[in-house]
PDB file of C-alpha atoms in Angstrom:
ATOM      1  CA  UNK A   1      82.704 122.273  71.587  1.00 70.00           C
ATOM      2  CA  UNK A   2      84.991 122.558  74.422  1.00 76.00           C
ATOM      3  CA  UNK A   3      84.964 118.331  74.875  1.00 84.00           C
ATOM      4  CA  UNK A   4      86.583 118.034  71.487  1.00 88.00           C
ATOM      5  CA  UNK A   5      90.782 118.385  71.331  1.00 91.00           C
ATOM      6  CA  UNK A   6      92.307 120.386  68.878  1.00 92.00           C
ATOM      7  CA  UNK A   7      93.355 119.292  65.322  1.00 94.00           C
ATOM      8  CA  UNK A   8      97.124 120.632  66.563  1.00 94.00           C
ATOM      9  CA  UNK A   9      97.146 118.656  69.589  1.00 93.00           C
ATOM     10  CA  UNK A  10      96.695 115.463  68.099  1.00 94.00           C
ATOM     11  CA  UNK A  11      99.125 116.212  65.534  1.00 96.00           C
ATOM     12  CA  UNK A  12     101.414 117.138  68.300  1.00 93.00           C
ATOM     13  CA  UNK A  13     100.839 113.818  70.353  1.00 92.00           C
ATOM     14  CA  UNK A  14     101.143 111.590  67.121  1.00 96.00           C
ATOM     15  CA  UNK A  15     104.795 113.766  66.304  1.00 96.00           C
ATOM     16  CA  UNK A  16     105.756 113.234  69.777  1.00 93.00           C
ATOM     17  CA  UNK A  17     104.836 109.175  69.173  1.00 94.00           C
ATOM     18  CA  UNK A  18     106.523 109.060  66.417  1.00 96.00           C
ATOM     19  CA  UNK A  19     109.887 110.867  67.387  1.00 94.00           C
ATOM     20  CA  UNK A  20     110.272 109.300  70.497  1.00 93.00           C
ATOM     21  CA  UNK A  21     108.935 105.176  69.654  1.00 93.00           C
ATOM     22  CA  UNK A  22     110.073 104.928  66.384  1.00 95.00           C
ATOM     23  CA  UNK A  23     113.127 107.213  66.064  1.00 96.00           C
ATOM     24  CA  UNK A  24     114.370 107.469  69.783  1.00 94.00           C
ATOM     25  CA  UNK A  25     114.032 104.629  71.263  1.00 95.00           C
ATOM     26  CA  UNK A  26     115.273 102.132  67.761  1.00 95.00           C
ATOM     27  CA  UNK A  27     118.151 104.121  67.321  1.00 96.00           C
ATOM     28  CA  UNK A  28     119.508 103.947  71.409  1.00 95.00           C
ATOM     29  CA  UNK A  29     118.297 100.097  71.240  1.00 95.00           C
ATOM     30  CA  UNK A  30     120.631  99.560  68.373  1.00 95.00           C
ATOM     31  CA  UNK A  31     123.011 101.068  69.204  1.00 96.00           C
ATOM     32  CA  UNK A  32     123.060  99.364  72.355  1.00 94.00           C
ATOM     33  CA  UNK A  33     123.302 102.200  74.753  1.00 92.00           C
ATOM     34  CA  UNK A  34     123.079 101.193  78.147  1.00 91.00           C
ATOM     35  CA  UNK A  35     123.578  97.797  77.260  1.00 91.00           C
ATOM     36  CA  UNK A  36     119.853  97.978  76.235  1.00 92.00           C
ATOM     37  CA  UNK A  37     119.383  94.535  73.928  1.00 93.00           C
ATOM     38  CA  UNK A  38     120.283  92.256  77.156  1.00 93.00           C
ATOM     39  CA  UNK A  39     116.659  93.685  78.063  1.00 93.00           C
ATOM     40  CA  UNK A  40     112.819  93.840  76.043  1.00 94.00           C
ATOM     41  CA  UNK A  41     112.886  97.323  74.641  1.00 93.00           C
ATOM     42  CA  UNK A  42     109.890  97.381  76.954  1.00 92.00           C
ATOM     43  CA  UNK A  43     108.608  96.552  80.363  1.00 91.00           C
ATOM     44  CA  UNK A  44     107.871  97.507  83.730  1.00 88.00           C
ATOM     45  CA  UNK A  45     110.187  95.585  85.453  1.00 91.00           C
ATOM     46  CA  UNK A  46     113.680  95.761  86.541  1.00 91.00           C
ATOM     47  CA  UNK A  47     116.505  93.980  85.189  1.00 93.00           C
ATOM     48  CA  UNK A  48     120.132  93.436  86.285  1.00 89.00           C
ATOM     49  CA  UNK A  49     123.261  93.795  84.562  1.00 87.00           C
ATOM     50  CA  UNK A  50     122.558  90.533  82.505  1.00 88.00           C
ATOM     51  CA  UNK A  51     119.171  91.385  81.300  1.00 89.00           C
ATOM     52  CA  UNK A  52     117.574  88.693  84.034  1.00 91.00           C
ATOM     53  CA  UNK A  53     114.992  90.257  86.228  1.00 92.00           C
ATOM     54  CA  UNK A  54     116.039  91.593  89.285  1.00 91.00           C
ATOM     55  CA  UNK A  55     115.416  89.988  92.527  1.00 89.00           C
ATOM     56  CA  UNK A  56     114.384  91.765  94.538  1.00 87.00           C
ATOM     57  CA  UNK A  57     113.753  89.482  97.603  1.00 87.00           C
ATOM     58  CA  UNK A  58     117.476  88.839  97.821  1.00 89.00           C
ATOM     59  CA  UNK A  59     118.283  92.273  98.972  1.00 89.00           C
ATOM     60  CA  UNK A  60     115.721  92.974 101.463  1.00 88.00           C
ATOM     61  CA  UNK A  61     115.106  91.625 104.604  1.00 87.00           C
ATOM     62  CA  UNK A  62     111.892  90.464 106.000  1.00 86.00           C
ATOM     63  CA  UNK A  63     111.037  94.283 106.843  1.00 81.00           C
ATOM     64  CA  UNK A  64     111.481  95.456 103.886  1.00 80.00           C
ATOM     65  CA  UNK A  65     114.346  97.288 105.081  1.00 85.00           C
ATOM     66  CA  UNK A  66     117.591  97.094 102.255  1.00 88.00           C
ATOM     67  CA  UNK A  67     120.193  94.949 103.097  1.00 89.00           C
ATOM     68  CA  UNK A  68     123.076  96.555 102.395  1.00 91.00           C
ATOM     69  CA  UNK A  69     125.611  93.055 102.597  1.00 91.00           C
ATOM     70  CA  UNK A  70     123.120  91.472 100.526  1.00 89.00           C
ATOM     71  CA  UNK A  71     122.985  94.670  97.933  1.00 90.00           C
ATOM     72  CA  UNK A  72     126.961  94.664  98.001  1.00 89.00           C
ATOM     73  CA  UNK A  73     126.855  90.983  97.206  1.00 88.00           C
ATOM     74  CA  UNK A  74     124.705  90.414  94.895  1.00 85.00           C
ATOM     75  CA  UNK A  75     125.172  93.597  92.974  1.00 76.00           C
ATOM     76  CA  UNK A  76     123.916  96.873  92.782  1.00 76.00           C
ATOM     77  CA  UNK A  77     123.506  97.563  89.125  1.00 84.00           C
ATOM     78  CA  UNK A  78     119.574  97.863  88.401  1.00 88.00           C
ATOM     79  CA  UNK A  79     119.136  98.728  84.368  1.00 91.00           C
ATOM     80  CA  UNK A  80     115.161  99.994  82.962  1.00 92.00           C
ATOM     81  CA  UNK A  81     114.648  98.619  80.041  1.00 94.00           C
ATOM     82  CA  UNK A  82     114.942 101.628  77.381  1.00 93.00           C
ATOM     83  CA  UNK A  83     110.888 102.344  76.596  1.00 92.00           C
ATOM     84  CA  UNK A  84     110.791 103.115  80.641  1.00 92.00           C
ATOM     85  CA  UNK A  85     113.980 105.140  80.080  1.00 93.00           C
ATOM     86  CA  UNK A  86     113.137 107.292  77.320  1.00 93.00           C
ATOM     87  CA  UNK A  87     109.319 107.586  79.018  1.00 91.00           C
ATOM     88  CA  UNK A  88     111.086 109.031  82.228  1.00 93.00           C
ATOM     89  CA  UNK A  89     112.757 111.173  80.115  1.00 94.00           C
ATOM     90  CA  UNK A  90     110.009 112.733  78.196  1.00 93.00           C
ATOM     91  CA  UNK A  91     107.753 112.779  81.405  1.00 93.00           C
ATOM     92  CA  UNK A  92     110.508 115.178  83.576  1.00 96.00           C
ATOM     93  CA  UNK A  93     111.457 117.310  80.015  1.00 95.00           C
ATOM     94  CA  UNK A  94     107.363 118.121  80.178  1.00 94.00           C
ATOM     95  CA  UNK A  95     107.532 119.006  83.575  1.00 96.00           C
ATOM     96  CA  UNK A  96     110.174 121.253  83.198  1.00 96.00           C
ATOM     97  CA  UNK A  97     108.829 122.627  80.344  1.00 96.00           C
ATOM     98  CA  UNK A  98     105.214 123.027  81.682  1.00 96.00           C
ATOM     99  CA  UNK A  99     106.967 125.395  84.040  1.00 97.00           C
ATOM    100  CA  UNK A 100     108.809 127.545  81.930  1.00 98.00           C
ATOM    101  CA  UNK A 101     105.993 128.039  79.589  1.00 97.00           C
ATOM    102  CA  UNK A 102     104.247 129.097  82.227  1.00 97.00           C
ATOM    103  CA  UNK A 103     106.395 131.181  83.513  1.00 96.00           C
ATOM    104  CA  UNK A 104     107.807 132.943  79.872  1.00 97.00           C
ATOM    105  CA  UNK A 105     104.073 132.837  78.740  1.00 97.00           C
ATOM    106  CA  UNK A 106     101.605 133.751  81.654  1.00 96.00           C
ATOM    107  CA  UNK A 107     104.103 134.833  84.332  1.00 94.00           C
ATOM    108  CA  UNK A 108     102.919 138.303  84.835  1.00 94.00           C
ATOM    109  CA  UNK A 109      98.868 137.548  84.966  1.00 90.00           C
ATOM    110  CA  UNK A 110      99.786 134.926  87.924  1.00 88.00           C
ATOM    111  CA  UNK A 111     101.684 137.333  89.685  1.00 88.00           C
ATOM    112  CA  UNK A 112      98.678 139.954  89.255  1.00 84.00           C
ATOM    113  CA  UNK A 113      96.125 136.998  90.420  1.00 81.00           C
ATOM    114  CA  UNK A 114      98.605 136.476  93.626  1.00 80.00           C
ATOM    115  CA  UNK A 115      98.097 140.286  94.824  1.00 81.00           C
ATOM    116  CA  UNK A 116      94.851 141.380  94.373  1.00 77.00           C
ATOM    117  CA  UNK A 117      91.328 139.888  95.886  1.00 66.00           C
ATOM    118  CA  UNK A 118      88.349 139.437  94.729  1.00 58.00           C
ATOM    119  CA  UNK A 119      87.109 142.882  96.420  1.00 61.00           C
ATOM    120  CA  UNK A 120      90.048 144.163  93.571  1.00 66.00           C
ATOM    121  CA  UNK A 121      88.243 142.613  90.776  1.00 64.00           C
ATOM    122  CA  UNK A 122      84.872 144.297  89.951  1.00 65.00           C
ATOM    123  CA  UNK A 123      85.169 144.197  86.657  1.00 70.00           C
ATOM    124  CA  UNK A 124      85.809 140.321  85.812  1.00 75.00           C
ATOM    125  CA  UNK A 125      82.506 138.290  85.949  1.00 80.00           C
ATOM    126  CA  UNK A 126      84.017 135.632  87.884  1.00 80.00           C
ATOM    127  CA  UNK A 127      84.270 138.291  90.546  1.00 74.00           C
ATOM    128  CA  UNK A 128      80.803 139.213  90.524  1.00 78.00           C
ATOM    129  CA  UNK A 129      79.586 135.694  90.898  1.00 84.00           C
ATOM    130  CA  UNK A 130      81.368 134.454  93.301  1.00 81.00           C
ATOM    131  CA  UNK A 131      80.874 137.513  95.267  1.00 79.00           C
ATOM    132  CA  UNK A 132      77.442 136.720  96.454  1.00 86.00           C
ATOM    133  CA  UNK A 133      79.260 133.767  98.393  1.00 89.00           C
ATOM    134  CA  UNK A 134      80.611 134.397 101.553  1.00 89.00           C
ATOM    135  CA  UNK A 135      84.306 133.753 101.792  1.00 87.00           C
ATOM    136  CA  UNK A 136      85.994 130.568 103.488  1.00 91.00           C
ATOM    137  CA  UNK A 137      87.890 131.600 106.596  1.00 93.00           C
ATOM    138  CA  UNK A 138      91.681 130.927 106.919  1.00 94.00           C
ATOM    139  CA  UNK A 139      91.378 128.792 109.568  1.00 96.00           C
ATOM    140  CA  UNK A 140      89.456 125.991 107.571  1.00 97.00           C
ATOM    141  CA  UNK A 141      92.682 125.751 105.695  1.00 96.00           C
ATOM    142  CA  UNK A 142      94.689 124.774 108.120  1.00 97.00           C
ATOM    143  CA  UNK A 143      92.004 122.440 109.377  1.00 97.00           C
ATOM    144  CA  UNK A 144      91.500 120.778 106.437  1.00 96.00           C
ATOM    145  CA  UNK A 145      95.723 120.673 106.501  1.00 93.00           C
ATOM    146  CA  UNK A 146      96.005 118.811 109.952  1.00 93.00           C
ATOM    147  CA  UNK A 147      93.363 116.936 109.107  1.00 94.00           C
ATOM    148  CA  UNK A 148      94.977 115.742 105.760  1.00 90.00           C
ATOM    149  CA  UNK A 149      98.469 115.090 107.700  1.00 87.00           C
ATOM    150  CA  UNK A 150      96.843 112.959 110.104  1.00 88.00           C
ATOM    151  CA  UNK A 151      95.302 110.917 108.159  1.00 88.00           C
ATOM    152  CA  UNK A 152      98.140 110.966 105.648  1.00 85.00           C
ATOM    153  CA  UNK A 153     100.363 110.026 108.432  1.00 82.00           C
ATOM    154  CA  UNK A 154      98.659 106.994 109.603  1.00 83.00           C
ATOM    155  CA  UNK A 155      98.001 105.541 105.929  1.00 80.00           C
ATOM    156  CA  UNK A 156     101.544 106.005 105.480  1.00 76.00           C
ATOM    157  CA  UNK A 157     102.494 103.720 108.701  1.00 73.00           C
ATOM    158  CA  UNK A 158     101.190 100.566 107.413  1.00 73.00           C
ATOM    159  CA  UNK A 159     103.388 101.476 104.364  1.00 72.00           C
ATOM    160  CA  UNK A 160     106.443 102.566 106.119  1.00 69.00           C
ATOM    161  CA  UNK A 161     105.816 105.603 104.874  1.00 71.00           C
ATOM    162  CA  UNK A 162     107.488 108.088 107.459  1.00 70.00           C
ATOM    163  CA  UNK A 163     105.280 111.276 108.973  1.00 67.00           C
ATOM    164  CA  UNK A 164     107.416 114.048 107.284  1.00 71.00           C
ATOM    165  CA  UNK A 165     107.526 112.533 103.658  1.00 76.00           C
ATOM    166  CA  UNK A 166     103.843 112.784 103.620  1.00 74.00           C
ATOM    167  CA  UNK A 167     104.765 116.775 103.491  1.00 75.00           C
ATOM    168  CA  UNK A 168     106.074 115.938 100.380  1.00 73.00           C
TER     169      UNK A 168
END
């Protein structure tokens, strides 16, 4: 059935569980790297150097805007509590390696599906069906891009948000 995961997969979640909650993270919190037992091993907020939670308030203005005098003063040192760290970790290492698998793995059929068409591909049924569909002209791409910016762009004012980091 293609709803049900693989056997393998959950075995390789539960592994992944087990190395990073009850190996990882135990080991760094007793060992007190980063200063991590002034701080719950987990929890979405911030703390300072202390292990209080971080205000916030005290180092932005009414804007929203960063104070810097305020930062300066009273201090600059933000600290994650360690579950967020080691979850940050794990989420960027499986970026990185989602890439590279991809890349070692199945980089030579994406750079075949990159230069040919569909007119290239009798042969593959996909082909054949969706060539009984006319295809989309270019210009409803960049349509559909403008479109997307502009209305990116003015959610993003109400959030500060400025025009060209919606292009990110």
């Amino acid at each position: 059935s293609p709803i049900l995961v693989p056997f393998w997969a959950h075995v390789n979640t539960f592994v992944g569980f087990v190395l990073a909650v009850w190996i990882i993270i135990p080991i760094l919190y007793y060992t007190n790297a980063w200063e991590s037992q002034k701080m719950p091993i987990v929890s979405n907020s911030v703390f300072d150097i202390n292990g209080y939670y971080y205000n916030t308030s005290k180092v932005l203005d009414n804007n929203s805007q960063l104070n810097e005098t305020a930062y300066n003063i009273y201090g600059s040192d933000m600290r994650l509590p360690l579950g967020f760290v080691v979850v940050f970790g794990f989420t960027l290492a499986g970026f990185s390696a989602a890439i590279v698998h991809t890349i070692l793995y199945h980089g030579k059929s994406c750079v075949e599906q990159f230069r040919i068409s569909l007119e290239d591909q009798k042969n593959d049924v996909h082909a054949q069906l969706m060539s009984h569909y006319a295809e989309v002209p270019e210009f409803w791409y960049y349509i559909l891009f403008v479109v997307s910016l502009i209305l990116g762009t003015i959610n993003g004012y109400h959030n500060e948000l400025l025009s060209g980091h919606v292009l990110l």
